[in-house]
Structure formats: structure tokens, C-alpha cells
PDB file of C-alpha atoms in Angstrom:
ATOM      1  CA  UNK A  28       0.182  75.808  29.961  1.00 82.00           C
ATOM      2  CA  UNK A  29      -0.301  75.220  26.330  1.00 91.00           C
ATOM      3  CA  UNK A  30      -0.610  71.985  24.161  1.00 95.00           C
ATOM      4  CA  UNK A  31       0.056  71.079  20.961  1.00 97.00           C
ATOM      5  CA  UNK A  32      -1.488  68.111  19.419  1.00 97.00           C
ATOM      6  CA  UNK A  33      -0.649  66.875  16.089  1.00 97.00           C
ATOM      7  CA  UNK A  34      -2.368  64.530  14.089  1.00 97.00           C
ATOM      8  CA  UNK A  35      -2.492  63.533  10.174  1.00 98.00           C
ATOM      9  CA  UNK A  36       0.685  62.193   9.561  1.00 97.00           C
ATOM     10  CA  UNK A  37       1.195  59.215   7.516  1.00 97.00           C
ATOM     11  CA  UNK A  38       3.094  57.325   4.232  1.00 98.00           C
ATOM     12  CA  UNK A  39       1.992  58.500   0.903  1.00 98.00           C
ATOM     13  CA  UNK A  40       3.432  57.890  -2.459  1.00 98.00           C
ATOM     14  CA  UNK A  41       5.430  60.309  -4.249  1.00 98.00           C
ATOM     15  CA  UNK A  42       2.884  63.182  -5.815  1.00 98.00           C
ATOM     16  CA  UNK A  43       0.221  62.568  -3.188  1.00 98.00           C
ATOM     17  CA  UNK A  44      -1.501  64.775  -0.439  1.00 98.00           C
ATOM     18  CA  UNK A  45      -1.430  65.008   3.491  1.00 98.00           C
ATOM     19  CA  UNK A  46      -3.160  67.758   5.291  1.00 98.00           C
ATOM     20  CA  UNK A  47      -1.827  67.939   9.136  1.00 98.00           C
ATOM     21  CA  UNK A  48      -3.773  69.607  11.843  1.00 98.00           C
ATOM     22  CA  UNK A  49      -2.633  70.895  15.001  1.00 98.00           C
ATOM     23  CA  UNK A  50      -5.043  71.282  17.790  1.00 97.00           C
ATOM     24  CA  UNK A  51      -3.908  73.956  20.730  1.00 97.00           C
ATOM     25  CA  UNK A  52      -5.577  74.217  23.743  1.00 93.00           C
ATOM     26  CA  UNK A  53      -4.863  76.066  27.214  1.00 76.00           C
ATOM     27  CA  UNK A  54      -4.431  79.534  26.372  1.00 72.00           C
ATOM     28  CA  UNK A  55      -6.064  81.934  23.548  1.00 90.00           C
ATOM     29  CA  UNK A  56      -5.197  80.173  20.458  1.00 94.00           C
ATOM     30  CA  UNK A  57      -5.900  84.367  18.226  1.00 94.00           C
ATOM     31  CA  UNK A  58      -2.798  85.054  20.496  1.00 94.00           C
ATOM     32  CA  UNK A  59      -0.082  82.829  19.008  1.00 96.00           C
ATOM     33  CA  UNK A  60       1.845  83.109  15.651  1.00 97.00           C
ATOM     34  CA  UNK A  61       1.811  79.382  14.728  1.00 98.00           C
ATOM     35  CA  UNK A  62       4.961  77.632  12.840  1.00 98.00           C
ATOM     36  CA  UNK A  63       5.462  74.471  11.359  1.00 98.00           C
ATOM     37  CA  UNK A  64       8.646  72.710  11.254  1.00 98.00           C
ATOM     38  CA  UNK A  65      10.387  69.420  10.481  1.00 98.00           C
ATOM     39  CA  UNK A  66      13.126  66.797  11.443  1.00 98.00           C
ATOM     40  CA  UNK A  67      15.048  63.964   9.237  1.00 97.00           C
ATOM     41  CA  UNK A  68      17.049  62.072  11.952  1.00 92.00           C
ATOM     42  CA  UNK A  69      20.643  63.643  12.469  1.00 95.00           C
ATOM     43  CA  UNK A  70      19.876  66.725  10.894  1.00 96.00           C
ATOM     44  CA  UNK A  71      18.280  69.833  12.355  1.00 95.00           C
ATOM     45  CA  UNK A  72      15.097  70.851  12.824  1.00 96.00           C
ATOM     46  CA  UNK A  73      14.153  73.279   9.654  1.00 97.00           C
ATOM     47  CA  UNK A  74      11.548  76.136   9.637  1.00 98.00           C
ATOM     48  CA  UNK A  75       8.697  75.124   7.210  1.00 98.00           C
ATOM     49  CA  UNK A  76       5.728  77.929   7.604  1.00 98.00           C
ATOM     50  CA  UNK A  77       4.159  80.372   9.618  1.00 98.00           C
ATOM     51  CA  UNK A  78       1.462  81.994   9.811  1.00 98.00           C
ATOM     52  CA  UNK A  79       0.330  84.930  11.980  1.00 98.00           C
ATOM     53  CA  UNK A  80      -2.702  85.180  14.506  1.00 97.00           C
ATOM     54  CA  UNK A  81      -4.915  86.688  12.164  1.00 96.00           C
ATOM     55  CA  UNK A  82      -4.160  84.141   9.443  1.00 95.00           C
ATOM     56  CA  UNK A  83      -3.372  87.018   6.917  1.00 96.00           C
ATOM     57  CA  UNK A  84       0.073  86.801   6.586  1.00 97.00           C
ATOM     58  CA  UNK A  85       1.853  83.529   5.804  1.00 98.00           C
ATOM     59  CA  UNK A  86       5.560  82.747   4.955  1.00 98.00           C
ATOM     60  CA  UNK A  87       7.211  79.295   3.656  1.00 98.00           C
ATOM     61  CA  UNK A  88      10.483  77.690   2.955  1.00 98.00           C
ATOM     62  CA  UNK A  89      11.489  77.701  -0.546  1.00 98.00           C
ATOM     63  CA  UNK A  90      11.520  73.947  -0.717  1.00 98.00           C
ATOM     64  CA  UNK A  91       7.906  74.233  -0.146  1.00 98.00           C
ATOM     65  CA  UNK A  92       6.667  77.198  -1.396  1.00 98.00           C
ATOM     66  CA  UNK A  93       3.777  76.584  -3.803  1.00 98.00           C
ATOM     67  CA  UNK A  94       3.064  73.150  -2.531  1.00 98.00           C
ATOM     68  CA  UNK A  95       1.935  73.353   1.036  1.00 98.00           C
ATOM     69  CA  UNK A  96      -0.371  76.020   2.575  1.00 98.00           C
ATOM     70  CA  UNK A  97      -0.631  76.722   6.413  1.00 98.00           C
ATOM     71  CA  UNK A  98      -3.683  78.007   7.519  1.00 98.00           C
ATOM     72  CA  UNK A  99      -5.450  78.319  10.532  1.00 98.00           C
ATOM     73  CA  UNK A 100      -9.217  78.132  12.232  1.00 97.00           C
ATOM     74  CA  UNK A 101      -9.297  80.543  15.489  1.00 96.00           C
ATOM     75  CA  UNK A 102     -13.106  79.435  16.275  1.00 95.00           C
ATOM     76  CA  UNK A 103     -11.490  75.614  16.337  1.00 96.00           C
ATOM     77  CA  UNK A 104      -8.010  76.737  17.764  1.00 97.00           C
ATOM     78  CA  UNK A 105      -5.957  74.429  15.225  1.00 98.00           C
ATOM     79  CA  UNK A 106      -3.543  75.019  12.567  1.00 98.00           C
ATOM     80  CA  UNK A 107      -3.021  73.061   9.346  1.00 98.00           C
ATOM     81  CA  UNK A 108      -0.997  72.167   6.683  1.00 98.00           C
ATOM     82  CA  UNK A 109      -1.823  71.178   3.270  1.00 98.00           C
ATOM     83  CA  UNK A 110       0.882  69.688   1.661  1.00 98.00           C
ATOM     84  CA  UNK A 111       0.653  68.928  -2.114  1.00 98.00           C
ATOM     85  CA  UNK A 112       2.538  67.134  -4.453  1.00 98.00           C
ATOM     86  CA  UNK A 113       5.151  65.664  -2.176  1.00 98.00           C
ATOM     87  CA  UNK A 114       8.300  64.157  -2.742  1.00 98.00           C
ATOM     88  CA  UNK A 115      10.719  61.879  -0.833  1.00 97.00           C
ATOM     89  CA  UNK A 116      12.748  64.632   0.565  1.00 97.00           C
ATOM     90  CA  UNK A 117       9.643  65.646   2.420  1.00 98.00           C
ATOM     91  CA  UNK A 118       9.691  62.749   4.631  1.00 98.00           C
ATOM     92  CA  UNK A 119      10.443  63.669   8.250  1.00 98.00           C
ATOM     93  CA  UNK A 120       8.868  64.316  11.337  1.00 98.00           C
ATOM     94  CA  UNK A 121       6.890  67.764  11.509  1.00 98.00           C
ATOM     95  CA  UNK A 122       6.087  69.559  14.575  1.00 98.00           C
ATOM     96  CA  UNK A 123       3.595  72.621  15.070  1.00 98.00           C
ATOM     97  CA  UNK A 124       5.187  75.586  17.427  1.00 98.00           C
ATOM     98  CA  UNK A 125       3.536  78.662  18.474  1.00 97.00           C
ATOM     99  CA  UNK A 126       4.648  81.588  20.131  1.00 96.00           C
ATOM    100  CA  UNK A 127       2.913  84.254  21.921  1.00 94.00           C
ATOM    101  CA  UNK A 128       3.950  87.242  19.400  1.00 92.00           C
ATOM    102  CA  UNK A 129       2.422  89.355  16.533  1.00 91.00           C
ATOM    103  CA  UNK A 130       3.825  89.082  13.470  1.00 93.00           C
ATOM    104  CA  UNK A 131       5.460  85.842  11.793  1.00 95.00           C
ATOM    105  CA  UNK A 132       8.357  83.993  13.143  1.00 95.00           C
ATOM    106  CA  UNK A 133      10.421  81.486  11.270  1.00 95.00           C
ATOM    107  CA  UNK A 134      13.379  81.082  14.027  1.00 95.00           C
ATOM    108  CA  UNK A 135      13.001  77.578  15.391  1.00 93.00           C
ATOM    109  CA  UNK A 136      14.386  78.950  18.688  1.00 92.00           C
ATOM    110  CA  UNK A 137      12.024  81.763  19.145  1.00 93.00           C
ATOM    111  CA  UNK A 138       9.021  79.431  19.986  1.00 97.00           C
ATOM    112  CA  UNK A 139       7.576  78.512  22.974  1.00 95.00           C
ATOM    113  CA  UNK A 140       5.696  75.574  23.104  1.00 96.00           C
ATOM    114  CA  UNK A 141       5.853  72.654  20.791  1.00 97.00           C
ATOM    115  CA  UNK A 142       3.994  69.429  19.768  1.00 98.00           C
ATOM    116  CA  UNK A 143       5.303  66.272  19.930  1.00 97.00           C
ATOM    117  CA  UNK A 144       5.325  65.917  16.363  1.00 97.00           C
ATOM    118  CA  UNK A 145       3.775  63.295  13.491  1.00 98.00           C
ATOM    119  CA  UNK A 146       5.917  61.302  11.151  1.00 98.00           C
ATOM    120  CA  UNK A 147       5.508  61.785   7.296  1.00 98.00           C
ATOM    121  CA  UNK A 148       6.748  59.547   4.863  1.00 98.00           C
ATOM    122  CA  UNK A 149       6.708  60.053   1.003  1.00 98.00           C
ATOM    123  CA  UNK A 150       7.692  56.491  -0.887  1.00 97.00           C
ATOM    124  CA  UNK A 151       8.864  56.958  -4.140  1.00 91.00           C
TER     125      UNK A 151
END
């Protein structure tokens, strides 16, 4: 069984930083593409990044692309997410994913275990 713990959530003003982290344990963390995600109540959940298992290839949404970067540690088995000059619409909850694959995945449906998720809020 694998876990997904995420952690670094939290309100920050409009312009500021957050960095989540997303510690897996239970199974060979090298083995899993890792995703992150998020979820405004009463909409659906939308693909935010992924990244594959060896970290070198990476892929965002374009409402985030040039502001957050997902990376990952294998040696600590956790994923992150810098994310960099937010705004308001960034407030949600976000969720880490992985999936035993190669490759990257941005299909929320394609992963197989989730997180229970950390709430970010951008004030403006």
C-alpha cells in the first residue's frame, strides 16, 4: 500500500510563495510518475504538474507554467511544489497522485493512489 502525505499548505497574500511537499512511503518512491492536482469546491479536480521518476521531464498547466516548479528527491521519497507569485485563482485544495508508470501523466483518472490533500489560500 502506498501513502501520500501532504503538508505546506497555507494563506498567503497575493504575489507570495508556498512550497508543498509530499512525502510517499510503502513502495519504491523512483517507481512512480508523481502529479499534482487541485480542487475549488464544485468544480473538478484539474491536472497541475507532473513529473517523471527520474525527475527529468516535467509538464505544467498553462495557468501555471512559469510560476510553480515540481520537483522531486528519490533519496527522501517526496515530491514538491514551488509555487511563485500566486494569485487568488490559485486558491484550492491540492493533492499529490502518483502512479506506477514511466513517463508523465497528466490524466487525473490514470493515478493510483492519492493524498488527502492541503488547502491553499491566496488573499488578495
Amino acid at each position: 500500500q502506498v501513502q501520500l502525505v501532504e503538508s505546506g499548505g497555507g494563506l498567503v497574500q497575493t504575489g507570495g510563495s508556498l512550497r508543498l511537499s509530499c512525502a510517499v512511503s510503502g513502495r519504491t518512491f523512483s517507481s512512480y510518475v508523481m502529479g499534482w492536482f487541485r480542487q475549488v469546491p464544485g468544480k473538478d479536480r484539474e491536472f497541475v504538474a507532473t513529473i517523471a521518476r527520474s525527475g527529468d521531464i516535467t509538464q505544467y498547466a498553462n495557468s501555471v507554467k512559469g510560476r510553480f516548479t515540481i520537483s522531486r528527491d528519490n533519496a527522501k521519497n517526496t515530491v514538491y511544489l514551488q509555487m511563485n507569485s500566486l494569485k487568488p485563482e490559485d486558491t484550492a485544495v491540492y493533492y499529490c497522485a502518483a502512479k506506477y508508470a514511466v513517463g508523465i501523466w497528466t490524466i487525473e483518472a490514470r493515478y493510483d493512489y492519492w493524498g488527502q490533500g492541503t488547502q491553499v489560500t491566496v488573499s488578495s
